[in-house]
XYZ file of C-alpha atoms in Angstrom:
576
model
C -0.022 0.001 0.009
C 2.817 2.393 0.813
C 4.445 1.744 -2.555
C 1.119 2.458 -4.296
C 0.765 5.819 -2.480
C 4.367 6.613 -3.241
C 3.864 5.915 -6.943
C 0.817 8.192 -6.980
C 2.889 10.887 -5.250
C 5.708 10.551 -7.823
C 3.190 10.777 -10.661
C 1.603 13.882 -9.158
C 5.027 15.495 -8.638
C 6.045 14.775 -12.221
C 2.874 16.446 -13.511
C 3.440 19.521 -11.330
C 0.521 18.853 -8.943
C 2.654 19.363 -5.794
C -0.295 19.619 -3.367
C -1.530 16.176 -4.489
C 2.020 14.856 -4.268
C 2.229 16.006 -0.592
C -1.090 14.263 0.141
C 0.043 10.967 -1.426
C 3.471 11.016 0.207
C 1.788 11.704 3.555
C -0.451 8.668 3.045
C 2.628 6.569 2.232
C 4.438 7.882 5.375
C 1.488 6.907 7.530
C 1.812 3.361 6.212
C 5.674 3.278 6.314
C 6.865 5.874 8.859
C 10.521 4.706 8.790
C 10.963 4.990 4.995
C 13.462 7.812 4.459
C 12.716 8.116 0.728
C 9.112 9.116 1.477
C 10.185 11.996 3.732
C 12.727 13.057 1.101
C 10.055 13.102 -1.625
C 7.592 15.035 0.485
C 10.328 17.541 1.347
C 10.848 18.111 -2.396
C 7.104 18.579 -2.877
C 6.900 21.093 0.006
C 9.908 22.976 -1.422
C 8.208 23.156 -4.811
C 5.260 24.855 -3.056
C 7.684 27.252 -1.285
C 6.645 25.655 2.041
C 10.238 25.651 3.218
C 9.499 25.176 6.956
C 7.725 21.902 6.172
C 10.433 21.005 3.620
C 13.082 21.509 6.320
C 11.210 19.358 8.874
C 10.938 16.503 6.348
C 14.592 16.900 5.277
C 15.769 16.668 8.865
C 13.676 13.519 9.348
C 15.221 12.052 6.150
C 18.738 12.629 7.465
C 17.754 11.219 10.863
C 16.443 8.049 9.290
C 19.273 7.621 6.774
C 22.348 9.694 7.823
C 24.550 8.042 5.156
C 22.305 9.054 2.219
C 23.577 12.008 0.219
C 20.198 13.052 -1.193
C 18.895 13.745 2.315
C 21.492 16.450 2.736
C 20.571 17.823 -0.644
C 16.986 18.210 0.547
C 18.220 19.756 3.779
C 20.388 22.286 1.955
C 17.587 23.218 -0.427
C 15.176 23.834 2.449
C 17.747 26.043 4.265
C 18.337 27.970 1.020
C 14.623 28.571 0.676
C 14.567 29.995 4.215
C 17.600 32.214 3.390
C 19.628 30.282 5.966
C 22.693 30.272 3.753
C 25.317 29.181 6.268
C 23.176 26.228 7.331
C 22.695 25.355 3.654
C 26.496 25.368 3.110
C 26.908 23.034 6.125
C 24.226 20.648 4.829
C 25.641 20.412 1.309
C 29.190 20.025 2.676
C 28.127 17.122 4.929
C 26.372 15.506 1.975
C 29.529 15.701 -0.163
C 31.521 14.047 2.570
C 29.206 11.070 2.103
C 28.802 11.268 -1.659
C 31.697 13.294 -3.159
C 30.593 12.805 -6.777
C 26.978 13.891 -6.336
C 26.353 16.671 -8.902
C 23.220 17.990 -7.111
C 25.175 18.479 -3.909
C 28.038 20.208 -5.739
C 25.660 22.579 -7.531
C 23.724 23.249 -4.318
C 26.921 24.026 -2.411
C 27.992 26.471 -5.079
C 24.650 28.271 -4.932
C 24.656 28.322 -1.126
C 28.220 29.713 -0.938
C 27.365 32.436 -3.446
C 24.248 33.378 -1.568
C 26.114 33.369 1.741
C 28.799 35.617 0.263
C 26.210 38.054 -1.101
C 24.373 38.182 2.244
C 27.565 38.973 4.166
C 28.559 41.817 1.813
C 25.070 43.050 1.012
C 24.127 46.628 2.069
C 20.859 47.304 3.927
C 17.860 46.316 1.807
C 16.553 48.931 -0.552
C 13.052 50.117 0.492
C 11.932 49.923 -3.190
C 13.239 46.354 -3.670
C 9.823 44.686 -3.832
C 8.836 46.855 -6.779
C 11.426 45.197 -8.997
C 10.758 41.568 -8.132
C 9.312 38.939 -10.462
C 7.927 39.052 -14.003
C 5.239 41.532 -12.878
C 7.849 44.327 -13.221
C 8.192 43.776 -16.993
C 4.418 43.447 -17.415
C 3.804 46.829 -15.702
C 6.490 48.579 -17.730
C 5.118 47.135 -20.962
C 1.535 48.122 -20.080
C 2.406 51.779 -19.326
C 2.750 54.023 -22.378
C 5.383 56.194 -20.723
C 7.818 53.257 -20.188
C 6.946 50.908 -23.032
C 9.417 52.557 -25.416
C 12.248 52.206 -22.886
C 12.110 48.446 -23.215
C 13.444 48.763 -26.753
C 16.590 50.403 -25.399
C 19.217 47.780 -24.438
C 21.001 49.927 -21.854
C 17.736 50.611 -20.015
C 16.826 46.912 -20.065
C 20.313 46.090 -18.754
C 19.902 48.625 -15.893
C 16.538 47.134 -14.923
C 17.985 43.636 -14.964
C 20.839 44.772 -12.695
C 18.317 46.338 -10.280
C 16.235 43.114 -10.345
C 19.294 41.093 -9.396
C 20.179 43.467 -6.560
C 17.684 46.260 -5.693
C 20.522 48.169 -4.015
C 21.849 48.871 -7.518
C 18.940 51.352 -7.832
C 21.132 53.932 -6.065
C 23.558 53.847 -9.011
C 20.903 54.608 -11.612
C 18.694 57.162 -9.954
C 20.180 59.969 -12.061
C 18.768 58.290 -15.167
C 15.319 59.748 -15.494
C 14.052 56.683 -17.309
C 14.736 54.664 -14.188
C 12.893 57.272 -12.137
C 9.988 57.123 -14.536
C 9.957 53.327 -14.288
C 10.088 53.483 -10.517
C 7.077 55.818 -10.543
C 5.123 53.375 -12.702
C 6.047 50.409 -10.481
C 5.140 52.268 -7.295
C 2.020 53.884 -8.909
C 3.500 57.318 -8.080
C 4.091 60.185 -10.496
C 7.631 61.523 -10.142
C 8.724 64.963 -11.350
C 11.751 65.381 -13.573
C 14.729 67.372 -12.404
C 14.043 70.116 -14.916
C 10.361 70.966 -14.791
C 6.772 69.796 -14.518
C 6.734 67.340 -17.435
C 6.750 63.551 -17.011
C 9.966 61.826 -18.014
C 9.763 60.589 -21.634
C 13.310 60.330 -22.904
C 14.553 58.739 -26.108
C 17.834 56.866 -26.154
C 19.792 59.713 -27.794
C 18.538 62.301 -25.296
C 20.429 60.702 -22.419
C 23.637 62.601 -23.211
C 22.209 66.141 -23.357
C 20.875 68.316 -20.582
C 17.152 68.912 -20.231
C 15.414 72.170 -20.981
C 16.323 75.272 -18.938
C 19.984 74.541 -19.433
C 21.340 77.496 -17.398
C 19.254 76.481 -14.418
C 20.429 72.877 -14.677
C 24.052 74.012 -14.812
C 23.583 76.003 -11.597
C 22.047 73.048 -9.812
C 24.664 70.458 -10.641
C 28.264 70.955 -11.516
C 29.977 69.987 -13.607
C 27.361 69.438 -16.368
C 29.234 66.628 -18.258
C 28.225 64.133 -15.529
C 26.042 62.102 -17.920
C 28.895 61.909 -20.475
C 29.804 58.224 -19.819
C 26.328 57.126 -20.857
C 26.951 57.303 -24.615
C 29.892 54.992 -24.141
C 27.728 52.478 -22.284
C 25.242 52.780 -25.108
C 27.946 51.993 -27.661
C 29.071 49.004 -25.667
C 25.526 47.756 -25.430
C 25.018 48.450 -29.123
C 28.072 46.370 -30.004
C 26.859 43.584 -27.699
C 23.465 43.657 -29.341
C 25.040 43.518 -32.778
C 27.139 40.535 -31.768
C 24.094 38.736 -30.487
C 22.203 39.511 -33.701
C 25.069 38.103 -35.763
C 25.211 35.002 -33.558
C 21.463 34.508 -33.888
C 21.762 34.855 -37.628
C 24.362 32.109 -37.685
C 22.100 29.992 -35.486
C 19.228 30.449 -37.922
C 21.432 29.457 -40.829
C 22.559 26.436 -38.829
C 18.934 25.491 -38.115
C 18.106 25.720 -41.832
C 21.067 23.555 -42.769
C 20.124 21.030 -40.086
C 16.594 20.681 -41.465
C 18.081 20.064 -44.917
C 20.338 17.328 -43.401
C 23.388 19.429 -44.413
C 25.123 18.634 -41.129
C 28.601 19.890 -41.975
C 27.259 23.322 -42.876
C 25.112 23.349 -39.747
C 28.137 22.662 -37.575
C 30.051 25.529 -39.258
C 27.250 28.002 -38.494
C 26.757 26.857 -34.896
C 30.498 27.067 -34.333
C 30.533 30.584 -35.746
C 27.669 31.546 -33.413
C 29.596 30.140 -30.444
C 32.689 32.201 -31.344
C 30.655 35.393 -31.779
C 28.627 35.056 -28.562
C 29.832 32.752 -25.790
C 27.046 33.687 -23.381
C 24.374 31.541 -25.010
C 24.739 27.798 -24.524
C 21.973 26.990 -27.030
C 24.529 27.241 -29.829
C 26.552 24.506 -28.118
C 23.543 22.236 -27.515
C 22.451 22.687 -31.150
C 25.846 21.647 -32.381
C 25.638 18.636 -30.056
C 22.332 17.727 -31.701
C 24.053 17.710 -35.118
C 26.797 15.431 -33.849
C 24.166 13.158 -32.392
C 22.345 12.971 -35.700
C 25.609 12.171 -37.459
C 26.369 9.369 -35.022
C 29.384 11.237 -33.607
C 28.417 10.435 -30.058
C 31.773 11.302 -28.461
C 31.692 14.775 -29.987
C 28.074 15.179 -28.917
C 28.994 14.280 -25.338
C 31.913 16.750 -25.373
C 29.626 19.588 -26.509
C 27.015 18.693 -23.908
C 29.628 18.681 -21.110
C 30.864 22.024 -22.408
C 27.307 23.447 -22.390
C 26.689 22.249 -18.833
C 29.989 23.722 -17.596
C 29.435 27.051 -19.383
C 25.808 27.115 -18.286
C 26.806 26.825 -14.670
C 29.371 29.635 -15.073
C 26.749 31.888 -16.625
C 24.021 30.680 -14.244
C 21.894 29.896 -17.280
C 18.326 28.700 -17.049
C 18.164 25.310 -15.387
C 16.037 24.066 -18.301
C 18.912 24.716 -20.744
C 21.359 22.827 -18.517
C 18.848 19.976 -18.189
C 18.446 19.925 -21.992
C 22.193 19.519 -22.450
C 22.287 16.684 -19.922
C 19.301 14.994 -21.574
C 21.007 15.185 -24.965
C 24.155 13.688 -23.439
C 22.050 10.866 -21.964
C 20.624 10.193 -25.438
C 24.108 9.923 -26.926
C 25.183 7.622 -24.141
C 22.038 5.547 -24.744
C 23.013 5.108 -28.383
C 26.467 3.931 -27.299
C 24.993 1.600 -24.672
C 23.410 -0.476 -27.405
C 26.845 -1.780 -28.214
C 28.625 -1.294 -24.891
C 25.727 -2.793 -22.899
C 26.465 -0.244 -20.111
C 23.318 1.649 -19.177
C 24.573 3.002 -15.832
C 26.031 6.263 -17.284
C 22.817 6.760 -19.249
C 20.649 6.429 -16.150
C 22.947 8.603 -14.083
C 22.953 11.395 -16.719
C 19.167 11.416 -17.005
C 18.860 11.548 -13.222
C 21.211 14.563 -13.180
C 19.029 16.221 -15.838
C 15.949 15.669 -13.718
C 17.594 17.330 -10.746
C 18.007 20.447 -12.895
C 14.480 20.357 -14.376
C 11.832 17.668 -14.061
C 10.866 17.290 -17.678
C 8.357 14.496 -18.603
C 10.303 13.591 -21.767
C 13.526 13.133 -19.773
C 11.662 11.080 -17.230
C 10.282 8.900 -20.034
C 13.803 8.340 -21.375
C 15.070 7.484 -17.907
C 12.355 4.847 -17.575
C 13.288 3.440 -20.964
C 16.946 3.266 -20.014
C 16.104 1.494 -16.754
C 13.875 -0.940 -18.595
C 16.585 -1.600 -21.173
C 19.091 -2.241 -18.374
C 16.654 -4.661 -16.677
C 16.055 -6.501 -19.929
C 19.768 -6.774 -20.567
C 20.313 -8.156 -17.097
C 17.570 -10.695 -17.728
C 19.168 -11.670 -21.019
C 22.539 -12.075 -19.334
C 20.875 -14.110 -16.582
C 19.014 -16.284 -19.083
C 20.197 -19.907 -18.896
C 17.599 -22.624 -19.627
C 19.812 -25.464 -18.369
C 20.173 -23.818 -14.950
C 16.432 -23.115 -15.108
C 15.694 -26.819 -15.537
C 17.983 -27.632 -12.610
C 16.170 -25.126 -10.384
C 12.816 -26.487 -11.441
C 13.858 -30.011 -10.563
C 15.025 -28.782 -7.117
C 11.620 -27.185 -6.676
C 9.968 -30.463 -7.566
C 11.936 -32.266 -4.841
C 10.837 -29.760 -2.214
C 7.251 -29.940 -3.444
C 7.259 -33.703 -2.923
C 8.525 -33.100 0.632
C 5.704 -30.581 1.116
C 8.247 -27.847 1.720
C 6.265 -25.375 -0.404
C 8.081 -22.085 0.459
C 11.411 -23.659 -0.549
C 9.798 -25.028 -3.711
C 8.484 -21.516 -4.580
C 12.014 -20.103 -4.143
C 13.497 -22.588 -6.651
C 10.626 -22.252 -9.168
C 11.106 -18.453 -8.999
C 14.764 -18.835 -9.774
C 13.882 -21.205 -12.658
C 11.523 -18.507 -14.059
C 14.355 -15.908 -13.846
C 16.658 -18.231 -15.702
C 14.062 -19.046 -18.366
C 10.993 -16.744 -18.309
C 9.449 -18.565 -21.284
C 9.121 -21.970 -19.604
C 5.399 -22.585 -18.795
C 6.242 -25.608 -16.590
C 7.957 -23.409 -13.987
C 4.852 -21.147 -13.819
C 2.575 -24.187 -13.629
C 4.566 -25.729 -10.740
C 4.769 -22.463 -8.839
C 0.976 -22.086 -9.265
C 0.542 -25.479 -7.594
C 2.764 -24.351 -4.703
C 0.794 -21.144 -4.238
C -2.420 -23.161 -4.177
C -1.055 -25.361 -1.445
C -0.031 -22.272 0.498
C -3.475 -20.729 0.079
C -2.086 -17.801 -1.963
C -4.849 -18.042 -4.536
C -4.363 -14.723 -6.372
C -0.675 -15.491 -6.951
C -1.538 -19.031 -8.075
C -4.179 -17.742 -10.512
C -1.730 -15.256 -11.968
C 0.932 -17.956 -12.549
C -1.614 -20.303 -14.100
C -2.791 -17.595 -16.493
C 0.833 -16.800 -17.405
C 1.410 -20.498 -18.059
C -1.578 -20.593 -20.471
C -0.387 -17.381 -22.108
C 3.032 -18.918 -22.839
C 1.582 -22.212 -24.165
C -2.214 -22.242 -24.829
C -2.032 -26.002 -25.572
C -0.429 -26.886 -22.211
C -3.208 -28.780 -20.425
C -1.509 -28.508 -17.023
C -2.009 -24.770 -17.132
C -5.779 -25.189 -17.387
C -5.925 -27.740 -14.605
C -3.904 -25.382 -12.342
C -6.116 -22.420 -13.141
C -9.303 -24.512 -12.710
C -8.051 -25.816 -9.336
C -7.438 -22.276 -8.061
C -10.882 -21.144 -9.208
C -12.475 -24.202 -7.607
C -10.780 -23.487 -4.282
C -12.009 -19.922 -4.578
C -15.543 -21.425 -5.070
C -15.877 -19.851 -8.502
C -17.378 -23.062 -9.841
C -18.757 -21.623 -13.089
C -15.377 -20.049 -13.957
C -13.607 -23.261 -13.027
C -15.988 -25.243 -15.258
C -15.224 -22.939 -18.202
C -11.467 -23.300 -17.620
C -11.583 -27.095 -17.479
C -13.740 -27.231 -20.637
C -11.340 -24.921 -22.449
C -8.482 -27.262 -21.535
C -10.387 -30.265 -22.832
C -10.516 -28.636 -26.260
C -6.728 -29.138 -26.453
C -6.580 -32.476 -24.607
C -10.024 -34.190 -24.656
C -8.948 -37.288 -22.739
C -7.061 -35.531 -19.911
C -8.318 -37.231 -16.736
C -7.337 -34.319 -14.442
C -9.468 -31.938 -16.510
C -12.394 -34.435 -16.662
C -12.263 -34.861 -12.900
C -12.314 -31.070 -12.529
C -15.452 -30.845 -14.638
C -17.135 -33.525 -12.572
C -16.367 -31.743 -9.277
C -17.685 -28.431 -10.667
C -20.932 -30.133 -11.876
C -21.465 -31.635 -8.382
C -21.112 -28.225 -6.704
C -23.329 -26.459 -9.267
C -26.057 -29.135 -8.970
C -25.854 -28.923 -5.185
C -26.628 -25.251 -5.421
C -29.455 -25.906 -7.900
C -31.054 -28.412 -5.555
C -30.860 -26.038 -2.658
C -28.695 -28.437 -0.665
C -26.287 -25.746 0.505
C -25.914 -25.070 4.231
C -26.775 -21.566 5.521
C -23.046 -20.847 5.924
C -22.351 -21.922 2.353
C -25.216 -19.839 1.022
C -23.992 -16.746 2.894
C -20.444 -17.276 1.701
C -21.506 -17.739 -1.904
C -23.736 -14.704 -1.816
C -20.968 -12.501 -0.410
C -18.549 -13.681 -3.120
C -21.200 -13.394 -5.833
C -21.980 -9.788 -4.903
C -18.335 -8.911 -5.582
C -18.482 -10.401 -9.107
C -18.914 -7.602 -11.718
C -20.974 -9.979 -13.904
C -23.409 -10.661 -11.027
C -23.628 -6.934 -10.360
C -24.503 -6.255 -14.021
C -27.200 -8.950 -14.002
C -28.820 -7.569 -10.855
C -28.841 -4.015 -12.228
C -30.278 -5.061 -15.591
C -33.969 -3.855 -15.710
C -34.995 -6.885 -17.785
C -33.451 -9.342 -15.388
C -34.983 -7.548 -12.398
C -38.402 -8.102 -14.008
C -37.609 -11.763 -14.696
C -36.628 -12.314 -11.017
C -39.777 -10.552 -9.907
C -41.878 -12.792 -12.127
C -40.142 -15.889 -10.833
C -41.332 -14.989 -7.325
C -44.764 -13.508 -8.016
C -45.952 -14.662 -11.462
C -44.565 -18.131 -12.416
C -46.713 -18.220 -15.581
C -45.082 -15.104 -16.970
C -41.708 -16.402 -15.900
C -42.084 -19.436 -18.153
C -41.982 -17.142 -21.185
C -38.637 -15.726 -20.037
C -37.237 -19.222 -19.536
C -37.377 -19.877 -23.287
C -34.619 -17.283 -23.818
C -31.179 -19.027 -23.561
C -29.412 -15.825 -22.489
C -31.867 -15.291 -19.638
C -31.476 -18.929 -18.558
C -27.663 -18.587 -18.504
C -27.955 -15.498 -16.316
C -30.392 -17.187 -13.935
C -28.055 -20.199 -13.734
C -25.263 -17.801 -12.845
C -27.321 -16.317 -10.016
C -28.272 -19.777 -8.742
C -24.622 -20.909 -8.692
C -23.637 -17.836 -6.795
C -26.343 -18.396 -4.190
C -28.067 -15.111 -4.965
C -31.161 -17.012 -6.236
C -32.270 -20.210 -4.554
C -34.529 -22.819 -6.159
C -37.416 -24.085 -4.082
């Protein structure tokens, strides 16, 4: 049950429904309160909801339950970071790395925590206007207001606003720029006056270098006048930067066009040129990696992906871009694993990608890699001769009535040769002896699936159904087996036993306990439920009790008779 709740929590987390994930992980914890993974997962869900106090509590519990597990310290560090407890976060990540020195998530977290701690120690008092510049709402307000919309087309203004967003204290450096003052007024919903008169600030990019109107008055108020002179130089620098980016983007577009035409060599040339022009955008590197991947140059693809990840961390690029590079690397490693048969690096790389950004496509590829690894292990484990030996050992224990030991050997036989129906048949017999009917039924059905002509599979399945007192189902199973082996005595005996039980019910010879037991089981049968909710059958049953003459008409319908027979066998309807 705990595993089922955990699986639901993982699914909800993957889909972004973090509240549901918390609920499911809580259910799992209630069922398995000592499972450290459950607390770790719920900590991650709380952190995704910005509930860092709860995330911290779960992370501490994770470390308490499993102090030698690196991921627990990763959760602990993330929770401390969310609470702006930077020194504690550094300690948590450092302890985690002592346990798992190669853990990329811990390394990345430690780097972030150290940087945040350094900034907090050197940071000046918070700017009172800091909240006005937080989040995407700032850009939306500036775009919506006519007085600031034009500024967003000016690279130097955008750069200043980005610097202020990163650190609101930088506002003090830009207050002399009247565009910033105008933007601040819009964000605070306050109308500021310019330094030179009563008009609202509405400057164009080329006006930044010249004084405002009433020049003599401005010169008296601030000396010397050339104070804004450096701004044209910043504008030039930004202009050059913008031109470089435009050139790089042009090369990228040419590379994309060549890639679509399958002209891979040309695509690589253009992406390489873009990388040389602008080294602050890792998408050029990941695109070139995609070309190498398409060409089957997996080593080159992996090198580019590693370069993109390294450069992305230096630039603090979007986590999604870093995750994309890691996913692409995982794909290249997956291609190589088809010949090397080593899926561990593939799985590890996809897991790293998911720590950066939980992308459903990456998760799907991780599952595929894990499945491929499992199938490979099964293939390597496959050995029919050892499987036969294990089956014979199971037979010996079965004869000695040591059924648990027999199950263990039959299970090993199945691992060695999953296509052998005899091992499933024998294990089904063991489960039946042990009273594990659902497991026995599952093995018997697998046996029939592997070899539909194997009569033993039908006798095993029929026996399980008989013990479960599903006599009609058992009858059908035995009859199906007789189609393949008409003279099989075990199947014939099974039919005879089922007929005896069904006739016993028809004669009304069941004891009250047997009737009650059959009725309870019958009411759980979906087929019985459908019969009882069928309006036609309800009328038939009513006629049987109140109007026998009318009921005779219904009895001429074979389908109705089959349904009534089903109800009689289940004990729902009793013949008088």
